[in-house]
Tab-separated table of C-alpha atoms in Angstrom:
chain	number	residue	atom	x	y	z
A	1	UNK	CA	3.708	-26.815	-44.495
A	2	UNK	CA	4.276	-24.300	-47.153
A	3	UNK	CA	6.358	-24.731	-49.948
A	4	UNK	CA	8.710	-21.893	-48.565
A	5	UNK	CA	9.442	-24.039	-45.670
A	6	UNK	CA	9.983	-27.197	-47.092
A	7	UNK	CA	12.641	-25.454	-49.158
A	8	UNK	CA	14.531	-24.135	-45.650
A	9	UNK	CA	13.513	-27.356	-44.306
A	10	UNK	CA	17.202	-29.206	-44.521
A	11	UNK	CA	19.097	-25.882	-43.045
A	12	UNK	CA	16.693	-25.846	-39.654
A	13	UNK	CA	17.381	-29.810	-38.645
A	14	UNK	CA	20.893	-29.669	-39.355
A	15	UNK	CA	21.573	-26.328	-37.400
A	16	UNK	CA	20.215	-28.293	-34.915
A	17	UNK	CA	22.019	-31.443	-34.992
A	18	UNK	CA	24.969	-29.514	-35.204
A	19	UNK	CA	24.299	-27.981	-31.877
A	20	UNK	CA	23.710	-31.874	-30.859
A	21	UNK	CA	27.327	-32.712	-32.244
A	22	UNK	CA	29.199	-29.631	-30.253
A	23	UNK	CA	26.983	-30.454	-27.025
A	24	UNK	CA	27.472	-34.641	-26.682
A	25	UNK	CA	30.849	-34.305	-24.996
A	26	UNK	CA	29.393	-32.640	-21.933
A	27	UNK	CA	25.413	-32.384	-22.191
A	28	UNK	CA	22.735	-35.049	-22.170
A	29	UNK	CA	21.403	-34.358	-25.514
A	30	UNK	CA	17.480	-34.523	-26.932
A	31	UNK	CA	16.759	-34.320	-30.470
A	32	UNK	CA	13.856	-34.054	-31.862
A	33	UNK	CA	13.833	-33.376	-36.313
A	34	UNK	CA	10.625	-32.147	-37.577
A	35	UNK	CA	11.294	-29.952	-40.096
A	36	UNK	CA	10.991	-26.183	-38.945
A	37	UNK	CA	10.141	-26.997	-35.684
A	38	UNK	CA	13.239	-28.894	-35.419
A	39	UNK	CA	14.837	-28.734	-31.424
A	40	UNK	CA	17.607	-29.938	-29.314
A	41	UNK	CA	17.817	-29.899	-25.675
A	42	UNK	CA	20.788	-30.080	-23.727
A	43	UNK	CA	21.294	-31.089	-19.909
A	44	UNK	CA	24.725	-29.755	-19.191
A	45	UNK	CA	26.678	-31.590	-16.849
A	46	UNK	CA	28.083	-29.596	-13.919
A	47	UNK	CA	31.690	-29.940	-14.690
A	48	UNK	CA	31.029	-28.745	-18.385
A	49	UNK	CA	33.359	-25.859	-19.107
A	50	UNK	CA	31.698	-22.062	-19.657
A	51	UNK	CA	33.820	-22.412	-23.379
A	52	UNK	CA	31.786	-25.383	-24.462
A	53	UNK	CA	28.435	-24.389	-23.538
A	54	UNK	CA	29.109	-20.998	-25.728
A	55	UNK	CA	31.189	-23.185	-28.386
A	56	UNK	CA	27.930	-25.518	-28.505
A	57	UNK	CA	25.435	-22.973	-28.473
A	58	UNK	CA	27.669	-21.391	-31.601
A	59	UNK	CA	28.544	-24.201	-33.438
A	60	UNK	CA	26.298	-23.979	-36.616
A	61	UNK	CA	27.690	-19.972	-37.211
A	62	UNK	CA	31.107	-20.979	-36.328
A	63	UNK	CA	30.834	-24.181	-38.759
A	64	UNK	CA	28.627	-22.195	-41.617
A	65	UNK	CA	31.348	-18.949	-41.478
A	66	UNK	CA	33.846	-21.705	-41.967
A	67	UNK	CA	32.216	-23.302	-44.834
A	68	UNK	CA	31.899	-20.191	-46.717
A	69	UNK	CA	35.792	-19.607	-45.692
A	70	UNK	CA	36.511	-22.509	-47.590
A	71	UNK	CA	34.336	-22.138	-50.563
A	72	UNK	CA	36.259	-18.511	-50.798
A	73	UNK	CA	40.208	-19.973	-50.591
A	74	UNK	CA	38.636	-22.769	-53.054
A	75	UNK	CA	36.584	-20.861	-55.795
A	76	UNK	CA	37.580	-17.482	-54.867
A	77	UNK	CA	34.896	-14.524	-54.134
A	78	UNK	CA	31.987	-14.300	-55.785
A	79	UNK	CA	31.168	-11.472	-58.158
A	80	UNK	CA	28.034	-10.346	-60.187
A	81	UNK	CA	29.399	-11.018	-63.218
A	82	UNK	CA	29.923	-14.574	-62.801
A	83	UNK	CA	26.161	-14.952	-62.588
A	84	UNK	CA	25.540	-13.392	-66.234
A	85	UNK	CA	25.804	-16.918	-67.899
A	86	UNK	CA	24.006	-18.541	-65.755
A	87	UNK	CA	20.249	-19.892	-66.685
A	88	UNK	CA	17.186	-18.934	-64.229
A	89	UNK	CA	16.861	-22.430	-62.662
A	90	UNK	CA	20.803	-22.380	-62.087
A	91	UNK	CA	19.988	-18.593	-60.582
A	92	UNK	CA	16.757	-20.106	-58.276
A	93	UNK	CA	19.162	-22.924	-56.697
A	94	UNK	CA	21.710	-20.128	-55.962
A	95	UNK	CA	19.040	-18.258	-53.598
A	96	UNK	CA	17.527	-21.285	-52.146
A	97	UNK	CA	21.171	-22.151	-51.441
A	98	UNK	CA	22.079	-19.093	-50.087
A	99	UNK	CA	18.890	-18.686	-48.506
A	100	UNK	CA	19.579	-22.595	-46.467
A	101	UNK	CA	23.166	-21.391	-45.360
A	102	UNK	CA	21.948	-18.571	-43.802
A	103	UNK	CA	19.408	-20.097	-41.846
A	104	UNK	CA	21.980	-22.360	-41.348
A	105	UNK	CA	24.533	-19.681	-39.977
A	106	UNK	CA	21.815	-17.440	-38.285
A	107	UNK	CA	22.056	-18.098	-34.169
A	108	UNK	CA	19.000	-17.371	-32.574
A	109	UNK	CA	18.344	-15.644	-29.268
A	110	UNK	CA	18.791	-18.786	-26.824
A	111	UNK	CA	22.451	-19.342	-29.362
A	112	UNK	CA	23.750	-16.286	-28.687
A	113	UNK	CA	22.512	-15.615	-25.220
A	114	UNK	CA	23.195	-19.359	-23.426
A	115	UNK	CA	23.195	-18.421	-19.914
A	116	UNK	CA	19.825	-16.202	-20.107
């Protein structure tokens, strides 16, 4: 694995499980964590509503928008200035940060396109 990857290793298996969380209610759910290649199946039931499905397949960009909601009402919006007194290795876990969330946040084709 390169090192790349093992640093947006974290953001891939819990996008995943949080597709896992959203889906339980009304899908037989199969995880399976390795790192990048990280995947979760879901068997809907029949009686699972349209809303759901699209809620589960959504659920990491719906929960990572409202993360960074939060970190704005709590620490207010970012600027470049703030960053000035920061040292380098403060500045490298910034972007591997940022980097995680928006792998995170990202939905892929199948997320956005459930019924396809």
């Amino acid at each position: 694995m390169s090192r790349l990857s093992t640093l947006l290793t974290p953001s891939v298996p819990l996008h995943e499980l949080t597709h896992a969380v959203a889906a339980y209610p009304w899908a037989d759910v199969d995880i399976s964590l390795d790192g990048t290649n990280s995947r979760v199946t879901m068997d809907w039931e029949d009686s699972a509503p349209v809303w759901a499905i699209r809620v589960a397949h959504l659920a990491p960009t719906l929960v990572g928008l409202g993360i960074a909601m939060l970190l704005v009402v709590v620490f207010g919006v970012p600027n470049i200035s703030g960053l000035g007194g920061l040292a380098l290795h403060d500045l490298g876990l910034l972007v591997i940060l940022f980097v995680n969330w928006v792998v995170y946040v990202f939905p892929s084709y199948a997320d956005r396109h459930p019924f396809g």
